[in-house]
């Protein structure tokens, strides 16, 4: 683009068809880069990410099966890199504008037009500086996620159960479940409902969901534990604050090779589904309950109309629970004291309090307090809270090393 400048208005003028765009001399382009304070390492990382993002978009466009694992993996990676790629495009555009302004200043003699160009150049370079800061922050976040294995696709079975507090606990469990599914949507994870049992009050007795995507398991493992809520129930006429709890368990998705199940160790029972479902409910034995006899661990599902589908989902839940139990047994055998460290998945640990009257969320494992209950329950603050817990865990883990070094 070249610029047409009048006394009051100036705007980009498209080049003629077939004409090559005017390119600033090398010394002008270098001066433009230096003036906008763009770090070369940031620029080069952004350029590499933008190229990878373009490549991903081409590969995604060539896939016709939107439900395939390949499509999901590419789409999630593209989403992870989208912010950095967008910033790269904006930076390139602003740097090109700055180069054109330098060219104009080199040739223009009119003092008033030169002043207008200098003001626009200052604004352009200020925008470049702000974009560079945003880019550095985005790159830092990408690096943090990469170091936390967030760049790998993993599956997590998340289970929410109402605890102490009756109907209010069930309502809180429903709120928590909604928070995690909203968060999963923000992270571009796939969501598969494994089972849900609703309470008559409209709350949720228990629910289980399989979340798959970049960093799903290493991120959500910090959510295991007891979540406490303090608020005034809708049925409370005296305005008293009630305290209720809900427990969250995060289990690794079990693959076929992880757990060996013998038919002789399983007791499979079928019964008629209950709850909402129209004529199908209470008419066919579609609900499935599977008991693993050696451990006593059970799993059940009634969400699907077909018994075979419910059996497959119940088996998936059972495998994940058996895998989690085995991993917990090995973990306790290796180091019993680790259960008390930050981020352990002990069901009896109160990890977080949601205080509705004060619009406050307190993370007990690291002492963090944030405000904005609506944003929290939409999953918008969960990254900040989990990041603080992760940092505190890493700091606690480094304490023995520092004392030993001393």
mmCIF file of C-alpha atoms in Angstrom:
data_model
loop_
_atom_site.group_PDB
_atom_site.id
_atom_site.type_symbol
_atom_site.label_atom_id
_atom_site.label_comp_id
_atom_site.label_asym_id
_atom_site.label_seq_id
_atom_site.Cartn_x
_atom_site.Cartn_y
_atom_site.Cartn_z
ATOM 1 C CA UNK A 1 0.000 0.000 0.000
ATOM 2 C CA UNK A 2 0.997 3.629 -0.598
ATOM 3 C CA UNK A 3 -0.638 6.544 1.163
ATOM 4 C CA UNK A 4 -2.625 9.448 -0.234
ATOM 5 C CA UNK A 5 -2.573 12.380 2.176
ATOM 6 C CA UNK A 6 -4.760 15.484 2.028
ATOM 7 C CA UNK A 7 -4.840 18.383 4.439
ATOM 8 C CA UNK A 8 -7.184 16.572 6.854
ATOM 9 C CA UNK A 9 -7.626 12.992 5.678
ATOM 10 C CA UNK A 10 -5.180 10.345 4.617
ATOM 11 C CA UNK A 11 -5.911 6.714 3.771
ATOM 12 C CA UNK A 12 -4.279 3.692 2.105
ATOM 13 C CA UNK A 13 -4.503 3.646 -1.684
ATOM 14 C CA UNK A 14 -4.528 0.153 -3.292
ATOM 15 C CA UNK A 15 -1.729 -0.431 -5.736
ATOM 16 C CA UNK A 16 -2.525 -0.964 -9.386
ATOM 17 C CA UNK A 17 -3.384 -4.469 -10.537
ATOM 18 C CA UNK A 18 -0.204 -6.380 -11.227
ATOM 19 C CA UNK A 19 1.998 -3.753 -9.578
ATOM 20 C CA UNK A 20 4.327 -4.831 -6.815
ATOM 21 C CA UNK A 21 3.784 -3.169 -3.434
ATOM 22 C CA UNK A 22 6.276 -0.516 -2.467
ATOM 23 C CA UNK A 23 8.864 -1.934 -0.076
ATOM 24 C CA UNK A 24 10.788 0.207 2.353
ATOM 25 C CA UNK A 25 14.585 0.201 2.073
ATOM 26 C CA UNK A 26 16.418 -2.099 4.457
ATOM 27 C CA UNK A 27 17.634 0.713 6.742
ATOM 28 C CA UNK A 28 14.061 2.039 7.014
ATOM 29 C CA UNK A 29 12.654 -1.387 7.874
ATOM 30 C CA UNK A 30 15.319 -1.932 10.527
ATOM 31 C CA UNK A 31 14.621 1.492 12.012
ATOM 32 C CA UNK A 32 10.890 0.660 12.085
ATOM 33 C CA UNK A 33 11.514 -2.584 13.940
ATOM 34 C CA UNK A 34 13.781 -0.916 16.459
ATOM 35 C CA UNK A 35 11.301 1.902 17.028
ATOM 36 C CA UNK A 36 8.492 -0.502 17.881
ATOM 37 C CA UNK A 37 10.646 -2.342 20.416
ATOM 38 C CA UNK A 38 9.828 -5.809 19.044
ATOM 39 C CA UNK A 39 12.148 -8.487 20.361
ATOM 40 C CA UNK A 40 13.552 -10.579 17.518
ATOM 41 C CA UNK A 41 13.058 -13.833 19.423
ATOM 42 C CA UNK A 42 9.380 -12.996 19.971
ATOM 43 C CA UNK A 43 8.962 -12.123 16.293
ATOM 44 C CA UNK A 44 10.609 -15.344 15.152
ATOM 45 C CA UNK A 45 8.539 -17.508 17.530
ATOM 46 C CA UNK A 46 5.352 -15.827 16.369
ATOM 47 C CA UNK A 47 6.293 -16.368 12.731
ATOM 48 C CA UNK A 48 6.923 -20.081 13.360
ATOM 49 C CA UNK A 49 3.599 -20.432 15.187
ATOM 50 C CA UNK A 50 1.753 -18.614 12.390
ATOM 51 C CA UNK A 51 3.251 -20.983 9.793
ATOM 52 C CA UNK A 52 2.226 -23.990 11.882
ATOM 53 C CA UNK A 53 -1.269 -22.550 12.316
ATOM 54 C CA UNK A 54 -1.645 -22.080 8.552
ATOM 55 C CA UNK A 55 -0.471 -25.655 8.005
ATOM 56 C CA UNK A 56 -3.016 -26.945 10.526
ATOM 57 C CA UNK A 57 -5.816 -25.028 8.816
ATOM 58 C CA UNK A 58 -4.928 -26.633 5.484
ATOM 59 C CA UNK A 59 -4.861 -30.123 7.023
ATOM 60 C CA UNK A 60 -8.177 -29.527 8.806
ATOM 61 C CA UNK A 61 -9.810 -28.360 5.576
ATOM 62 C CA UNK A 62 -8.826 -31.645 3.916
ATOM 63 C CA UNK A 63 -10.577 -33.809 6.553
ATOM 64 C CA UNK A 64 -14.200 -34.742 5.903
ATOM 65 C CA UNK A 65 -14.817 -36.828 9.048
ATOM 66 C CA UNK A 66 -15.321 -34.203 11.749
ATOM 67 C CA UNK A 67 -15.717 -36.881 14.418
ATOM 68 C CA UNK A 68 -12.342 -38.501 13.740
ATOM 69 C CA UNK A 69 -9.593 -38.407 16.342
ATOM 70 C CA UNK A 70 -7.259 -36.782 13.795
ATOM 71 C CA UNK A 71 -9.679 -33.912 13.200
ATOM 72 C CA UNK A 72 -10.147 -33.332 16.937
ATOM 73 C CA UNK A 73 -6.390 -33.350 17.553
ATOM 74 C CA UNK A 74 -5.645 -30.891 14.732
ATOM 75 C CA UNK A 75 -8.544 -28.602 15.678
ATOM 76 C CA UNK A 76 -7.411 -28.450 19.295
ATOM 77 C CA UNK A 77 -3.829 -27.669 18.338
ATOM 78 C CA UNK A 78 -5.016 -24.947 15.950
ATOM 79 C CA UNK A 79 -7.168 -23.453 18.713
ATOM 80 C CA UNK A 80 -4.199 -23.488 21.082
ATOM 81 C CA UNK A 81 -2.074 -21.518 18.598
ATOM 82 C CA UNK A 82 -4.827 -19.203 17.305
ATOM 83 C CA UNK A 83 -4.131 -16.256 19.630
ATOM 84 C CA UNK A 84 -0.414 -16.193 18.829
ATOM 85 C CA UNK A 85 -1.071 -16.515 15.095
ATOM 86 C CA UNK A 86 -3.561 -13.631 15.206
ATOM 87 C CA UNK A 87 -1.057 -11.433 17.053
ATOM 88 C CA UNK A 88 1.562 -12.248 14.419
ATOM 89 C CA UNK A 89 -0.766 -11.057 11.664
ATOM 90 C CA UNK A 90 -1.491 -7.800 13.487
ATOM 91 C CA UNK A 91 2.212 -7.186 14.139
ATOM 92 C CA UNK A 92 3.142 -7.757 10.505
ATOM 93 C CA UNK A 93 0.418 -5.351 9.375
ATOM 94 C CA UNK A 94 1.535 -2.643 11.807
ATOM 95 C CA UNK A 95 5.197 -3.030 10.855
ATOM 96 C CA UNK A 96 4.285 -2.703 7.186
ATOM 97 C CA UNK A 97 2.337 0.469 7.976
ATOM 98 C CA UNK A 98 5.327 1.860 9.847
ATOM 99 C CA UNK A 99 7.634 1.127 6.922
ATOM 100 C CA UNK A 100 5.298 2.947 4.536
ATOM 101 C CA UNK A 101 5.175 5.951 6.844
ATOM 102 C CA UNK A 102 8.971 6.074 6.965
ATOM 103 C CA UNK A 103 9.015 6.091 3.173
ATOM 104 C CA UNK A 104 6.530 8.934 3.094
ATOM 105 C CA UNK A 105 8.542 10.993 5.576
ATOM 106 C CA UNK A 106 11.682 10.484 3.516
ATOM 107 C CA UNK A 107 10.053 12.015 0.412
ATOM 108 C CA UNK A 108 7.499 14.532 1.731
ATOM 109 C CA UNK A 109 8.505 18.205 2.128
ATOM 110 C CA UNK A 110 5.217 19.671 3.398
ATOM 111 C CA UNK A 111 5.612 20.395 7.135
ATOM 112 C CA UNK A 112 1.947 19.862 8.029
ATOM 113 C CA UNK A 113 1.744 16.535 6.214
ATOM 114 C CA UNK A 114 5.006 15.419 7.814
ATOM 115 C CA UNK A 115 3.555 16.246 11.247
ATOM 116 C CA UNK A 116 0.462 14.167 10.504
ATOM 117 C CA UNK A 117 2.649 11.293 9.364
ATOM 118 C CA UNK A 118 4.832 11.496 12.483
ATOM 119 C CA UNK A 119 1.767 11.384 14.724
ATOM 120 C CA UNK A 120 0.453 8.363 12.859
ATOM 121 C CA UNK A 121 3.881 6.734 13.026
ATOM 122 C CA UNK A 122 4.033 7.264 16.796
ATOM 123 C CA UNK A 123 0.596 5.680 17.182
ATOM 124 C CA UNK A 124 1.593 2.801 14.924
ATOM 125 C CA UNK A 125 4.795 2.066 16.836
ATOM 126 C CA UNK A 126 2.956 2.341 20.161
ATOM 127 C CA UNK A 127 0.501 -0.266 18.870
ATOM 128 C CA UNK A 128 3.430 -2.469 17.874
ATOM 129 C CA UNK A 129 4.868 -2.208 21.381
ATOM 130 C CA UNK A 130 1.532 -3.170 22.959
ATOM 131 C CA UNK A 131 1.131 -6.071 20.551
ATOM 132 C CA UNK A 132 4.663 -7.238 21.362
ATOM 133 C CA UNK A 133 3.847 -7.239 25.069
ATOM 134 C CA UNK A 134 0.689 -9.227 24.446
ATOM 135 C CA UNK A 135 2.687 -11.641 22.271
ATOM 136 C CA UNK A 136 5.268 -12.179 25.003
ATOM 137 C CA UNK A 137 2.481 -12.973 27.459
ATOM 138 C CA UNK A 138 0.827 -15.407 25.038
ATOM 139 C CA UNK A 139 4.141 -17.148 24.343
ATOM 140 C CA UNK A 140 4.830 -17.420 28.061
ATOM 141 C CA UNK A 141 1.451 -19.050 28.595
ATOM 142 C CA UNK A 142 2.109 -21.486 25.755
ATOM 143 C CA UNK A 143 5.468 -22.366 27.287
ATOM 144 C CA UNK A 144 3.868 -22.886 30.692
ATOM 145 C CA UNK A 145 1.273 -25.206 29.224
ATOM 146 C CA UNK A 146 3.921 -27.106 27.285
ATOM 147 C CA UNK A 147 5.998 -27.620 30.431
ATOM 148 C CA UNK A 148 2.900 -28.940 32.185
ATOM 149 C CA UNK A 149 2.254 -31.513 29.433
ATOM 150 C CA UNK A 150 -0.690 -29.427 28.225
ATOM 151 C CA UNK A 151 0.519 -29.952 24.680
ATOM 152 C CA UNK A 152 -0.426 -33.623 24.822
ATOM 153 C CA UNK A 153 -3.936 -34.915 24.278
ATOM 154 C CA UNK A 154 -5.155 -36.786 27.339
ATOM 155 C CA UNK A 155 -8.443 -38.007 28.712
ATOM 156 C CA UNK A 156 -9.848 -37.398 32.191
ATOM 157 C CA UNK A 157 -12.950 -38.890 33.758
ATOM 158 C CA UNK A 158 -14.354 -36.188 36.038
ATOM 159 C CA UNK A 159 -16.916 -37.187 38.654
ATOM 160 C CA UNK A 160 -18.929 -34.750 40.782
ATOM 161 C CA UNK A 161 -20.972 -35.954 43.767
ATOM 162 C CA UNK A 162 -23.192 -34.068 46.178
ATOM 163 C CA UNK A 163 -21.889 -34.214 49.752
ATOM 164 C CA UNK A 164 -23.189 -32.875 53.042
ATOM 165 C CA UNK A 165 -26.080 -30.449 52.794
ATOM 166 C CA UNK A 166 -29.032 -32.266 51.239
ATOM 167 C CA UNK A 167 -30.780 -30.459 48.375
ATOM 168 C CA UNK A 168 -28.394 -27.506 48.562
ATOM 169 C CA UNK A 169 -25.428 -29.883 48.114
ATOM 170 C CA UNK A 170 -27.096 -31.334 45.018
ATOM 171 C CA UNK A 171 -27.649 -27.838 43.597
ATOM 172 C CA UNK A 172 -24.005 -26.992 44.247
ATOM 173 C CA UNK A 173 -22.900 -30.225 42.556
ATOM 174 C CA UNK A 174 -24.948 -29.175 39.525
ATOM 175 C CA UNK A 175 -23.221 -25.760 39.514
ATOM 176 C CA UNK A 176 -19.781 -27.387 39.708
ATOM 177 C CA UNK A 177 -20.596 -29.792 36.892
ATOM 178 C CA UNK A 178 -21.720 -26.872 34.731
ATOM 179 C CA UNK A 179 -18.503 -25.017 35.574
ATOM 180 C CA UNK A 180 -16.343 -27.878 34.324
ATOM 181 C CA UNK A 181 -18.296 -28.431 31.113
ATOM 182 C CA UNK A 182 -18.125 -24.679 30.377
ATOM 183 C CA UNK A 183 -14.405 -24.731 31.067
ATOM 184 C CA UNK A 184 -13.999 -27.709 28.740
ATOM 185 C CA UNK A 185 -15.773 -25.776 25.979
ATOM 186 C CA UNK A 186 -13.382 -22.839 26.492
ATOM 187 C CA UNK A 187 -10.411 -25.208 26.186
ATOM 188 C CA UNK A 188 -11.855 -26.885 23.070
ATOM 189 C CA UNK A 189 -12.009 -30.291 24.779
ATOM 190 C CA UNK A 190 -14.431 -32.975 23.712
ATOM 191 C CA UNK A 191 -17.158 -33.782 26.249
ATOM 192 C CA UNK A 192 -18.805 -37.181 26.621
ATOM 193 C CA UNK A 193 -21.403 -37.645 29.339
ATOM 194 C CA UNK A 194 -20.859 -40.997 31.054
ATOM 195 C CA UNK A 195 -23.676 -40.824 33.563
ATOM 196 C CA UNK A 196 -25.808 -38.446 35.599
ATOM 197 C CA UNK A 197 -28.306 -38.837 38.421
ATOM 198 C CA UNK A 198 -30.468 -35.792 39.133
ATOM 199 C CA UNK A 199 -32.107 -34.909 42.452
ATOM 200 C CA UNK A 200 -35.831 -34.070 42.774
ATOM 201 C CA UNK A 201 -34.860 -30.512 43.762
ATOM 202 C CA UNK A 202 -33.338 -29.930 40.330
ATOM 203 C CA UNK A 203 -29.809 -30.483 41.533
ATOM 204 C CA UNK A 204 -27.422 -33.285 40.696
ATOM 205 C CA UNK A 205 -26.712 -36.244 42.974
ATOM 206 C CA UNK A 206 -23.750 -37.353 40.892
ATOM 207 C CA UNK A 207 -22.443 -36.976 37.371
ATOM 208 C CA UNK A 208 -19.503 -38.305 35.406
ATOM 209 C CA UNK A 209 -18.067 -36.972 32.166
ATOM 210 C CA UNK A 210 -15.105 -37.866 29.955
ATOM 211 C CA UNK A 211 -13.094 -34.809 28.876
ATOM 212 C CA UNK A 212 -10.436 -35.219 26.194
ATOM 213 C CA UNK A 213 -8.053 -32.635 24.814
ATOM 214 C CA UNK A 214 -4.735 -30.899 25.242
ATOM 215 C CA UNK A 215 -3.758 -30.922 28.923
ATOM 216 C CA UNK A 216 -7.077 -32.277 30.177
ATOM 217 C CA UNK A 217 -5.683 -34.705 32.762
ATOM 218 C CA UNK A 218 -2.685 -32.680 34.083
ATOM 219 C CA UNK A 219 -4.906 -29.614 34.415
ATOM 220 C CA UNK A 220 -7.979 -31.156 36.013
ATOM 221 C CA UNK A 221 -6.076 -33.287 38.516
ATOM 222 C CA UNK A 222 -5.836 -30.174 40.708
ATOM 223 C CA UNK A 223 -9.629 -30.170 41.077
ATOM 224 C CA UNK A 224 -9.808 -33.437 43.038
ATOM 225 C CA UNK A 225 -11.092 -32.995 46.571
ATOM 226 C CA UNK A 226 -13.951 -31.530 48.551
ATOM 227 C CA UNK A 227 -15.416 -28.197 47.393
ATOM 228 C CA UNK A 228 -17.358 -26.192 49.982
ATOM 229 C CA UNK A 229 -20.119 -23.659 49.302
ATOM 230 C CA UNK A 230 -21.512 -20.999 51.624
ATOM 231 C CA UNK A 231 -24.717 -19.326 50.486
ATOM 232 C CA UNK A 232 -28.350 -18.671 51.365
ATOM 233 C CA UNK A 233 -30.566 -21.371 49.832
ATOM 234 C CA UNK A 234 -33.625 -20.302 47.869
ATOM 235 C CA UNK A 235 -35.834 -22.047 50.454
ATOM 236 C CA UNK A 236 -34.246 -20.237 53.419
ATOM 237 C CA UNK A 237 -36.715 -17.643 54.721
ATOM 238 C CA UNK A 238 -34.576 -16.327 57.586
ATOM 239 C CA UNK A 239 -31.634 -15.391 55.357
ATOM 240 C CA UNK A 240 -29.222 -17.746 57.108
ATOM 241 C CA UNK A 241 -26.096 -18.897 55.295
ATOM 242 C CA UNK A 242 -25.839 -22.663 54.853
ATOM 243 C CA UNK A 243 -22.642 -24.623 54.285
ATOM 244 C CA UNK A 244 -22.712 -27.574 51.889
ATOM 245 C CA UNK A 245 -20.119 -29.647 50.082
ATOM 246 C CA UNK A 246 -19.567 -31.568 46.874
ATOM 247 C CA UNK A 247 -16.681 -33.858 46.041
ATOM 248 C CA UNK A 248 -14.784 -33.931 42.763
ATOM 249 C CA UNK A 249 -12.730 -36.894 41.572
ATOM 250 C CA UNK A 250 -10.540 -36.810 38.464
ATOM 251 C CA UNK A 251 -9.493 -40.178 37.076
ATOM 252 C CA UNK A 252 -7.250 -40.970 34.099
ATOM 253 C CA UNK A 253 -9.046 -42.377 31.108
ATOM 254 C CA UNK A 254 -8.321 -46.098 31.050
ATOM 255 C CA UNK A 255 -7.229 -47.744 27.837
ATOM 256 C CA UNK A 256 -7.926 -51.375 27.056
ATOM 257 C CA UNK A 257 -4.351 -52.348 27.884
ATOM 258 C CA UNK A 258 -4.324 -50.583 31.263
ATOM 259 C CA UNK A 259 -6.673 -52.934 33.096
ATOM 260 C CA UNK A 260 -7.180 -56.629 32.489
ATOM 261 C CA UNK A 261 -10.764 -57.638 33.167
ATOM 262 C CA UNK A 262 -11.799 -61.265 33.237
ATOM 263 C CA UNK A 263 -15.400 -62.213 32.667
ATOM 264 C CA UNK A 264 -15.284 -64.381 35.782
ATOM 265 C CA UNK A 265 -14.513 -61.281 37.901
ATOM 266 C CA UNK A 266 -17.529 -59.341 36.657
ATOM 267 C CA UNK A 267 -21.140 -59.462 37.729
ATOM 268 C CA UNK A 268 -23.347 -57.659 35.211
ATOM 269 C CA UNK A 269 -26.881 -56.758 36.180
ATOM 270 C CA UNK A 270 -29.588 -55.114 34.106
ATOM 271 C CA UNK A 271 -32.655 -53.250 35.252
ATOM 272 C CA UNK A 272 -35.197 -50.786 33.985
ATOM 273 C CA UNK A 273 -34.053 -47.188 33.652
ATOM 274 C CA UNK A 274 -35.607 -44.556 35.905
ATOM 275 C CA UNK A 275 -36.085 -40.797 35.587
ATOM 276 C CA UNK A 276 -36.873 -38.732 32.510
ATOM 277 C CA UNK A 277 -37.100 -40.569 29.223
ATOM 278 C CA UNK A 278 -40.680 -40.862 28.050
ATOM 279 C CA UNK A 279 -42.153 -44.222 27.118
ATOM 280 C CA UNK A 280 -38.732 -45.842 27.082
ATOM 281 C CA UNK A 281 -38.326 -45.493 30.863
ATOM 282 C CA UNK A 282 -39.516 -48.435 32.969
ATOM 283 C CA UNK A 283 -40.375 -50.492 29.870
ATOM 284 C CA UNK A 284 -37.057 -52.165 28.966
ATOM 285 C CA UNK A 285 -34.108 -53.490 30.938
ATOM 286 C CA UNK A 286 -31.635 -51.035 29.389
ATOM 287 C CA UNK A 287 -29.830 -49.838 32.540
ATOM 288 C CA UNK A 288 -26.589 -51.704 33.269
ATOM 289 C CA UNK A 289 -24.685 -52.129 36.543
ATOM 290 C CA UNK A 290 -21.289 -53.852 36.574
ATOM 291 C CA UNK A 291 -19.600 -55.103 39.764
ATOM 292 C CA UNK A 292 -15.904 -55.974 39.844
ATOM 293 C CA UNK A 293 -16.036 -58.810 42.380
ATOM 294 C CA UNK A 294 -12.365 -58.802 43.572
ATOM 295 C CA UNK A 295 -12.416 -55.083 44.491
ATOM 296 C CA UNK A 296 -16.110 -54.382 45.022
ATOM 297 C CA UNK A 297 -15.910 -51.401 42.650
ATOM 298 C CA UNK A 298 -19.069 -50.769 40.647
ATOM 299 C CA UNK A 299 -20.152 -48.676 37.677
ATOM 300 C CA UNK A 300 -23.581 -48.164 36.205
ATOM 301 C CA UNK A 301 -25.156 -46.328 33.303
ATOM 302 C CA UNK A 302 -28.709 -45.754 32.086
ATOM 303 C CA UNK A 303 -28.285 -42.751 29.783
ATOM 304 C CA UNK A 304 -28.621 -44.591 26.467
ATOM 305 C CA UNK A 305 -31.688 -46.315 25.056
ATOM 306 C CA UNK A 306 -29.773 -49.447 24.054
ATOM 307 C CA UNK A 307 -28.463 -51.842 26.688
ATOM 308 C CA UNK A 308 -25.283 -52.429 24.675
ATOM 309 C CA UNK A 309 -24.448 -48.722 24.717
ATOM 310 C CA UNK A 310 -25.036 -48.469 28.456
ATOM 311 C CA UNK A 311 -22.882 -51.529 28.999
ATOM 312 C CA UNK A 312 -20.010 -50.014 26.970
ATOM 313 C CA UNK A 313 -20.177 -46.757 28.950
ATOM 314 C CA UNK A 314 -20.378 -48.571 32.288
ATOM 315 C CA UNK A 315 -17.375 -50.686 31.314
ATOM 316 C CA UNK A 316 -15.409 -47.550 30.442
ATOM 317 C CA UNK A 317 -16.227 -46.035 33.825
ATOM 318 C CA UNK A 318 -15.296 -49.259 35.596
ATOM 319 C CA UNK A 319 -11.917 -49.430 33.850
ATOM 320 C CA UNK A 320 -11.125 -45.847 34.824
ATOM 321 C CA UNK A 321 -12.087 -46.442 38.456
ATOM 322 C CA UNK A 322 -10.026 -49.625 38.647
ATOM 323 C CA UNK A 323 -7.051 -47.855 37.082
ATOM 324 C CA UNK A 324 -7.358 -44.983 39.562
ATOM 325 C CA UNK A 325 -7.570 -47.421 42.477
ATOM 326 C CA UNK A 326 -4.460 -49.266 41.292
ATOM 327 C CA UNK A 327 -2.522 -46.057 40.777
ATOM 328 C CA UNK A 328 -3.546 -44.824 44.215
ATOM 329 C CA UNK A 329 -2.390 -48.090 45.777
ATOM 330 C CA UNK A 330 1.009 -47.848 44.095
ATOM 331 C CA UNK A 331 1.321 -44.174 44.984
ATOM 332 C CA UNK A 332 0.628 -44.864 48.650
ATOM 333 C CA UNK A 333 3.118 -47.707 48.641
ATOM 334 C CA UNK A 334 5.875 -45.499 47.181
ATOM 335 C CA UNK A 335 5.344 -42.519 49.464
ATOM 336 C CA UNK A 336 2.596 -42.282 52.054
ATOM 337 C CA UNK A 337 3.353 -38.699 52.938
ATOM 338 C CA UNK A 338 2.669 -37.500 49.387
ATOM 339 C CA UNK A 339 -1.062 -37.744 50.016
ATOM 340 C CA UNK A 340 -0.841 -34.676 52.220
ATOM 341 C CA UNK A 341 0.890 -32.491 49.668
ATOM 342 C CA UNK A 342 -0.828 -29.818 47.608
ATOM 343 C CA UNK A 343 -2.959 -31.194 44.829
ATOM 344 C CA UNK A 344 -3.580 -34.641 46.305
ATOM 345 C CA UNK A 345 -6.845 -36.249 45.300
ATOM 346 C CA UNK A 346 -7.967 -37.247 48.773
ATOM 347 C CA UNK A 347 -11.762 -37.093 48.968
ATOM 348 C CA UNK A 348 -11.720 -35.695 52.516
ATOM 349 C CA UNK A 349 -9.566 -32.695 51.669
ATOM 350 C CA UNK A 350 -11.353 -29.330 51.608
ATOM 351 C CA UNK A 351 -9.582 -27.610 48.783
ATOM 352 C CA UNK A 352 -11.775 -24.616 47.954
ATOM 353 C CA UNK A 353 -14.603 -22.501 49.384
ATOM 354 C CA UNK A 354 -17.201 -20.683 47.280
ATOM 355 C CA UNK A 355 -18.687 -17.868 49.405
ATOM 356 C CA UNK A 356 -21.669 -16.422 47.524
ATOM 357 C CA UNK A 357 -22.618 -13.553 49.900
ATOM 358 C CA UNK A 358 -19.091 -12.131 49.660
ATOM 359 C CA UNK A 359 -18.674 -13.051 45.973
ATOM 360 C CA UNK A 360 -15.423 -14.724 47.013
ATOM 361 C CA UNK A 361 -13.612 -17.921 46.053
ATOM 362 C CA UNK A 362 -10.838 -19.036 48.425
ATOM 363 C CA UNK A 363 -8.308 -21.655 47.340
ATOM 364 C CA UNK A 364 -7.079 -23.186 50.601
ATOM 365 C CA UNK A 365 -4.068 -25.002 49.147
ATOM 366 C CA UNK A 366 -2.253 -21.806 48.205
ATOM 367 C CA UNK A 367 -4.172 -19.063 50.020
ATOM 368 C CA UNK A 368 -5.450 -17.447 46.821
ATOM 369 C CA UNK A 369 -8.654 -15.392 46.975
ATOM 370 C CA UNK A 370 -10.472 -14.213 43.842
ATOM 371 C CA UNK A 371 -13.771 -12.438 43.337
ATOM 372 C CA UNK A 372 -16.379 -12.930 40.633
ATOM 373 C CA UNK A 373 -18.594 -15.940 41.335
ATOM 374 C CA UNK A 374 -20.441 -15.723 38.008
ATOM 375 C CA UNK A 375 -17.164 -15.751 36.067
ATOM 376 C CA UNK A 376 -15.863 -18.618 38.175
ATOM 377 C CA UNK A 377 -18.927 -20.769 37.527
ATOM 378 C CA UNK A 378 -18.568 -20.047 33.800
ATOM 379 C CA UNK A 379 -15.044 -21.457 33.978
ATOM 380 C CA UNK A 380 -13.405 -18.117 33.178
ATOM 381 C CA UNK A 381 -11.293 -17.936 36.374
ATOM 382 C CA UNK A 382 -10.394 -21.611 36.607
ATOM 383 C CA UNK A 383 -7.094 -21.228 34.733
ATOM 384 C CA UNK A 384 -5.939 -18.566 37.203
ATOM 385 C CA UNK A 385 -6.875 -20.663 40.229
ATOM 386 C CA UNK A 386 -5.326 -23.874 38.888
ATOM 387 C CA UNK A 387 -2.190 -21.982 37.859
ATOM 388 C CA UNK A 388 -1.776 -20.635 41.410
ATOM 389 C CA UNK A 389 -2.170 -24.120 42.898
ATOM 390 C CA UNK A 390 0.321 -25.525 40.400
ATOM 391 C CA UNK A 391 2.881 -22.838 41.273
ATOM 392 C CA UNK A 392 2.410 -23.477 44.994
ATOM 393 C CA UNK A 393 2.841 -27.215 44.466
ATOM 394 C CA UNK A 394 6.057 -26.701 42.523
ATOM 395 C CA UNK A 395 7.395 -24.365 45.191
ATOM 396 C CA UNK A 396 6.529 -26.852 47.941
ATOM 397 C CA UNK A 397 8.209 -29.649 45.989
ATOM 398 C CA UNK A 398 11.410 -27.611 45.725
ATOM 399 C CA UNK A 399 11.636 -26.949 49.475
ATOM 400 C CA UNK A 400 13.431 -30.228 50.359
ATOM 401 C CA UNK A 401 15.949 -29.610 47.577
ATOM 402 C CA UNK A 402 16.779 -26.129 48.889
ATOM 403 C CA UNK A 403 17.117 -27.313 52.461
ATOM 404 C CA UNK A 404 19.337 -30.174 51.353
ATOM 405 C CA UNK A 405 21.455 -27.793 49.331
ATOM 406 C CA UNK A 406 21.815 -25.566 52.391
#
